[in-house]
């Protein structure tokens, strides 16, 4: 029985997708796919940070608006 990564990323998969003359991508170890699937990438961390800042700005907007309105009177 083939490993899960071979079923998805192996030669049989690419031959099914592209036919007999498929250029097969280089094989990587099982540990690489486990690390990729379990950890967050830098762009995901950055996206989480931006999302958190937008959420906090949304929550603080009424207080900031009230402060600006009171200072203009």
Coordinates of C-alpha atoms in Angstrom, one line a residue:
X1 CA 0.0 0.0 0.0
X2 CA 1.4 3.4 -0.9
X3 CA 1.8 6.1 1.6
X4 CA -0.6 9.0 1.6
X5 CA 1.9 11.5 0.3
X6 CA 2.7 9.2 -2.6
X7 CA -1.0 9.0 -3.5
X8 CA -1.3 12.8 -3.6
X9 CA 2.1 14.0 -4.7
X10 CA 3.6 10.9 -6.3
X11 CA 4.1 9.9 -9.9
X12 CA 0.8 8.0 -10.2
X13 CA -1.1 11.2 -9.3
X14 CA 0.7 13.3 -11.9
X15 CA 0.4 10.7 -14.6
X16 CA -3.4 10.6 -14.0
X17 CA -3.5 14.4 -14.2
X18 CA -1.2 15.1 -17.1
X19 CA -0.8 11.8 -18.9
X20 CA 2.2 9.6 -19.6
X21 CA 4.7 12.3 -20.4
X22 CA 4.1 14.2 -17.1
X23 CA 7.1 15.9 -15.5
X24 CA 7.0 14.6 -12.0
X25 CA 7.9 17.1 -9.3
X26 CA 10.8 16.2 -6.9
X27 CA 9.7 13.9 -4.0
X28 CA 10.0 15.2 -0.5
X29 CA 9.9 13.3 2.7
X30 CA 6.9 12.7 4.9
X31 CA 8.3 14.9 7.6
X32 CA 8.2 17.9 5.3
X33 CA 4.4 17.5 4.7
X34 CA 3.7 17.0 8.4
X35 CA 5.6 20.3 9.2
X36 CA 3.8 22.2 6.5
X37 CA 0.4 21.0 7.5
X38 CA 0.9 21.5 11.2
X39 CA 2.7 24.8 11.5
X40 CA 1.6 28.3 10.5
X41 CA 3.5 30.1 7.7
X42 CA 4.8 33.6 8.1
X43 CA 2.0 35.0 5.8
X44 CA -0.6 33.3 7.9
X45 CA 0.8 34.8 11.1
X46 CA 0.9 38.3 9.4
X47 CA -2.7 37.8 8.2
X48 CA -3.7 36.9 11.8
X49 CA -2.0 40.0 13.1
X50 CA -3.7 42.3 10.5
X51 CA -7.0 40.7 11.3
X52 CA -6.5 41.3 15.0
X53 CA -5.6 44.9 14.4
X54 CA -8.7 45.5 12.3
X55 CA -10.9 43.8 14.9
X56 CA -9.5 46.0 17.7
X57 CA -9.9 49.1 15.5
X58 CA -13.5 48.2 14.9
X59 CA -14.2 47.7 18.6
X60 CA -12.5 51.0 19.5
X61 CA -14.1 53.1 16.8
X62 CA -17.2 54.2 18.8
X63 CA -15.0 55.4 21.7
X64 CA -12.6 57.3 19.3
X65 CA -15.6 58.8 17.6
X66 CA -17.1 60.0 20.9
X67 CA -13.8 61.4 22.0
X68 CA -13.4 63.4 18.7
X69 CA -17.0 64.6 18.9
X70 CA -16.6 65.8 22.5
X71 CA -13.3 67.7 21.7
X72 CA -15.0 69.6 18.9
X73 CA -17.7 71.1 21.1

